[in-house]
Coordinates of N, CA and C in Angstrom, one line a residue:
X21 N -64.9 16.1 -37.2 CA -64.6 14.7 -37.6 C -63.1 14.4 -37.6
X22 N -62.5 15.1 -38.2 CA -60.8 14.8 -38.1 C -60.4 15.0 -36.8
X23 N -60.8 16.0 -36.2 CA -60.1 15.7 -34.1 C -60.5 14.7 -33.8
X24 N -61.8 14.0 -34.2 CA -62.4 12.7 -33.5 C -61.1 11.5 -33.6
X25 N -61.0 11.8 -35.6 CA -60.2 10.8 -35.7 C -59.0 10.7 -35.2
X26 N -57.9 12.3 -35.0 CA -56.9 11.9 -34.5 C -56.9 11.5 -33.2
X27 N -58.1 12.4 -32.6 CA -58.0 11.6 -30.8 C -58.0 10.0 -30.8
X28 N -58.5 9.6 -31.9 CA -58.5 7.7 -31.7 C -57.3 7.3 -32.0
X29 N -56.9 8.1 -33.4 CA -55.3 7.7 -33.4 C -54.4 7.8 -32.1
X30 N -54.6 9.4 -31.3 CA -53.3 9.2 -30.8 C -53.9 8.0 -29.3
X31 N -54.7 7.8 -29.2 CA -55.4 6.8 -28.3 C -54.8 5.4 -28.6
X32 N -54.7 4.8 -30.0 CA -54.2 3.7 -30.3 C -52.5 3.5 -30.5
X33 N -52.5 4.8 -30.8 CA -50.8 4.7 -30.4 C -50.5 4.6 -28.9
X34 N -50.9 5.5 -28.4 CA -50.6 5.2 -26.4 C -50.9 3.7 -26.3
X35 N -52.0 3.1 -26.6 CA -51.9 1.8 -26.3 C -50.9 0.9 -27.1
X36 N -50.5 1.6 -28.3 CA -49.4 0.7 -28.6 C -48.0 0.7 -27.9
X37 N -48.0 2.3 -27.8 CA -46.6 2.3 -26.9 C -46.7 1.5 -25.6
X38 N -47.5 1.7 -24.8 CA -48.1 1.1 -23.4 C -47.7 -0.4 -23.5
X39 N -48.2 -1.2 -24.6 CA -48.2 -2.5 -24.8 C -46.7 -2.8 -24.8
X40 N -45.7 -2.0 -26.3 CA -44.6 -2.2 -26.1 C -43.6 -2.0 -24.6
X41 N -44.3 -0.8 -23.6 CA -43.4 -0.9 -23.2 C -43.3 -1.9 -22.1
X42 N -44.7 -2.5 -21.8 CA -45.2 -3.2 -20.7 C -43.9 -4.7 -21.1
X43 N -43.7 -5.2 -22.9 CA -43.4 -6.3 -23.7 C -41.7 -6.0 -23.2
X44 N -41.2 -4.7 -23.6 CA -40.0 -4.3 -22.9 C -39.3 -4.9 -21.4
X45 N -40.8 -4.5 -20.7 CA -40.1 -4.5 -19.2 C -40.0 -5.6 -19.0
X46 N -41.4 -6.4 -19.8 CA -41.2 -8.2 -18.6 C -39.9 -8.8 -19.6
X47 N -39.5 -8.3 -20.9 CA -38.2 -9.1 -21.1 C -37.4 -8.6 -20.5
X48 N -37.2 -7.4 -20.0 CA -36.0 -7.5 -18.9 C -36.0 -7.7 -17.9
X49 N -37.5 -7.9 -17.0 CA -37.2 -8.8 -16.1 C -37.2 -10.5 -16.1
X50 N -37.3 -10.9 -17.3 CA -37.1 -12.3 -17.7 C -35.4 -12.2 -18.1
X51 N -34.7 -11.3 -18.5 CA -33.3 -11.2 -18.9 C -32.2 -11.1 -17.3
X52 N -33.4 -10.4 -16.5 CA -32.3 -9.9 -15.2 C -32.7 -11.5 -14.3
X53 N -34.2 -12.5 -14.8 CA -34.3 -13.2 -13.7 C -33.1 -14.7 -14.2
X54 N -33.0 -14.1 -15.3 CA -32.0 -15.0 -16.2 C -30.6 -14.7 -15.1
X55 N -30.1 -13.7 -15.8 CA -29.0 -13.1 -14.9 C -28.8 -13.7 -13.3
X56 N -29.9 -13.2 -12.5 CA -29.7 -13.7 -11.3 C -29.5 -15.3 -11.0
X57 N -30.2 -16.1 -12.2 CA -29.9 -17.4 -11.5 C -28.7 -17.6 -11.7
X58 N -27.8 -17.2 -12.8 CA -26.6 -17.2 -13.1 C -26.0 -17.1 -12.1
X59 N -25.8 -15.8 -11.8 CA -25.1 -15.7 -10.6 C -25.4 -16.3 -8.9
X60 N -26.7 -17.1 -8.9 CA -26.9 -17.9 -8.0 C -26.0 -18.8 -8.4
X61 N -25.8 -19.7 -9.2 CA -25.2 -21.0 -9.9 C -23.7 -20.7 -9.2
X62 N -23.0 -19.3 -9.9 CA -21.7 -19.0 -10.1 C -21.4 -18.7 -8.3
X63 N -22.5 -18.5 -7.5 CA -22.2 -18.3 -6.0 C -22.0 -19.6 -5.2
X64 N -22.9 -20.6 -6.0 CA -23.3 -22.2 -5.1 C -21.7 -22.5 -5.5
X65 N -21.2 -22.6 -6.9 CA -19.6 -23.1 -7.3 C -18.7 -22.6 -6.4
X66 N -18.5 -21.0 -6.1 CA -17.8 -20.5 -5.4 C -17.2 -21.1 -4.1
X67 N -19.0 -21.1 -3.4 CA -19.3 -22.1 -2.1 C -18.3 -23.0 -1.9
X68 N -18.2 -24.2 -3.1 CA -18.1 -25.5 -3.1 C -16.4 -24.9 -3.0
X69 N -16.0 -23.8 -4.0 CA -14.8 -24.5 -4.0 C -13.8 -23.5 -3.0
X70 N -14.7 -23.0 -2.2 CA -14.4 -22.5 -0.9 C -14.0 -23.1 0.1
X71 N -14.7 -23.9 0.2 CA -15.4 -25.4 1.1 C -13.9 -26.7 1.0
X72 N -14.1 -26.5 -0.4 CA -12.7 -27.7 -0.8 C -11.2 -26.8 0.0
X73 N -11.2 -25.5 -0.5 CA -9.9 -25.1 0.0 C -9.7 -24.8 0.8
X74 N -10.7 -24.8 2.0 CA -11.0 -24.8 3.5 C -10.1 -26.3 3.9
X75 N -10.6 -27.3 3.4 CA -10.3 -28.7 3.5 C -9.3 -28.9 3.6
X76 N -8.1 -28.4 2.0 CA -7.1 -28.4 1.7 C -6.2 -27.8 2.6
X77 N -6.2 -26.8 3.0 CA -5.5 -25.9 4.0 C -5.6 -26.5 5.8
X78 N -6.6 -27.0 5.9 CA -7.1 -28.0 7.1 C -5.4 -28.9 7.0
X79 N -5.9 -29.9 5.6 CA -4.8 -30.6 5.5 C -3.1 -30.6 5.8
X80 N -3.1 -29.3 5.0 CA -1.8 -28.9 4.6 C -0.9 -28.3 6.3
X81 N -2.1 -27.6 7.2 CA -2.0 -27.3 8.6 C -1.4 -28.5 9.6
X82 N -2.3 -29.9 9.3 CA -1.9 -30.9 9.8 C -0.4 -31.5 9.9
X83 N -0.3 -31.4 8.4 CA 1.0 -32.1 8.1 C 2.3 -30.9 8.4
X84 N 2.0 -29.8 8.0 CA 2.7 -29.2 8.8 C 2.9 -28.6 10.6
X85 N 2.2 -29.2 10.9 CA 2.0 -29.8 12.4 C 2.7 -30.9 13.0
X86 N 2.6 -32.2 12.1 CA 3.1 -33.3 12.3 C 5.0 -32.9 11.8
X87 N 4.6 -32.4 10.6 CA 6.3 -32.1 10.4 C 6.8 -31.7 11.3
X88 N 6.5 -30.3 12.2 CA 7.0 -29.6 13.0 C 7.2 -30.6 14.0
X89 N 6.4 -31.3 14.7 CA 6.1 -32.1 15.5 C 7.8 -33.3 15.2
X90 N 7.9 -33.4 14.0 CA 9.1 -34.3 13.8 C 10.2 -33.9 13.9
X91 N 10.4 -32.6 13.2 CA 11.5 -31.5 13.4 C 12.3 -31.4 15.1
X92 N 11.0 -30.7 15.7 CA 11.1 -31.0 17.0 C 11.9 -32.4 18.0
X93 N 11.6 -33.3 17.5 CA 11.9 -34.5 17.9 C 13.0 -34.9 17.4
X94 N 13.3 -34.2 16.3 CA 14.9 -34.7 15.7 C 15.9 -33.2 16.6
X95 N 15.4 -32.6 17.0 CA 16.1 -31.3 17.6 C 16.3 -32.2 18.8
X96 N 15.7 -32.4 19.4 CA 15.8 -33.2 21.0 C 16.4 -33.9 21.1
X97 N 16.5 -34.9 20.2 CA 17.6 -36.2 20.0 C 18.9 -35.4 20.0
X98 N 18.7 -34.6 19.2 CA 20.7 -34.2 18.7 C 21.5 -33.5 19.9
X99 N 20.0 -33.0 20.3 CA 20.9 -32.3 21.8 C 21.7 -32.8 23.2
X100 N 21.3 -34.3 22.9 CA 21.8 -35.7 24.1 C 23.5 -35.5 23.6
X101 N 23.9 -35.4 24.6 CA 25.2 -35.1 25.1 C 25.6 -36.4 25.5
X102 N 27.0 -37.1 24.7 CA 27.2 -38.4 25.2 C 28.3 -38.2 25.8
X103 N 28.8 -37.2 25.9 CA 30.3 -37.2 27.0 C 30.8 -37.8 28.2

């Protein structure tokens, strides 16, 4: 009678551990699916402000273009020889 009973005990514990560990895993896969959208969010921002400084530098290329472009044309002028 006592092996019977501890075979149920240790029977009810495996299913308790089993239970806990099953309760374990899906919170850390509810913790890591947590995590990952984070770091989706923190990749879309990156994107964006990748995107903007793409833009910025486009800009900044231009005007330094047109500068040069002016530079140039004040170099040209100075070079006229009025002798």
């Amino acid at each position: 009678m006592r092996s019977l009973v501890r075979y149920f005990a240790v029977f009810i514990l495996s299913v308790c551990v089993i239970t806990v560990s099953q309760d374990v895993h899906a919170q850390s896969d509810e913790d890591l699916e947590e995590k990952n959208q984070e770091l989706i969010e923190e990749n879309e921002t990156l994107k964006e402000t990748i995107a903007s400084l793409e833009e910025q530098i486009a800009e900044l290329e231009a005007q330094l273009s047109t500068l040069n472009e002016d530079e140039d044309k004040d170099n040209d002028e100075s070079d006229i020889d009025y002798d």
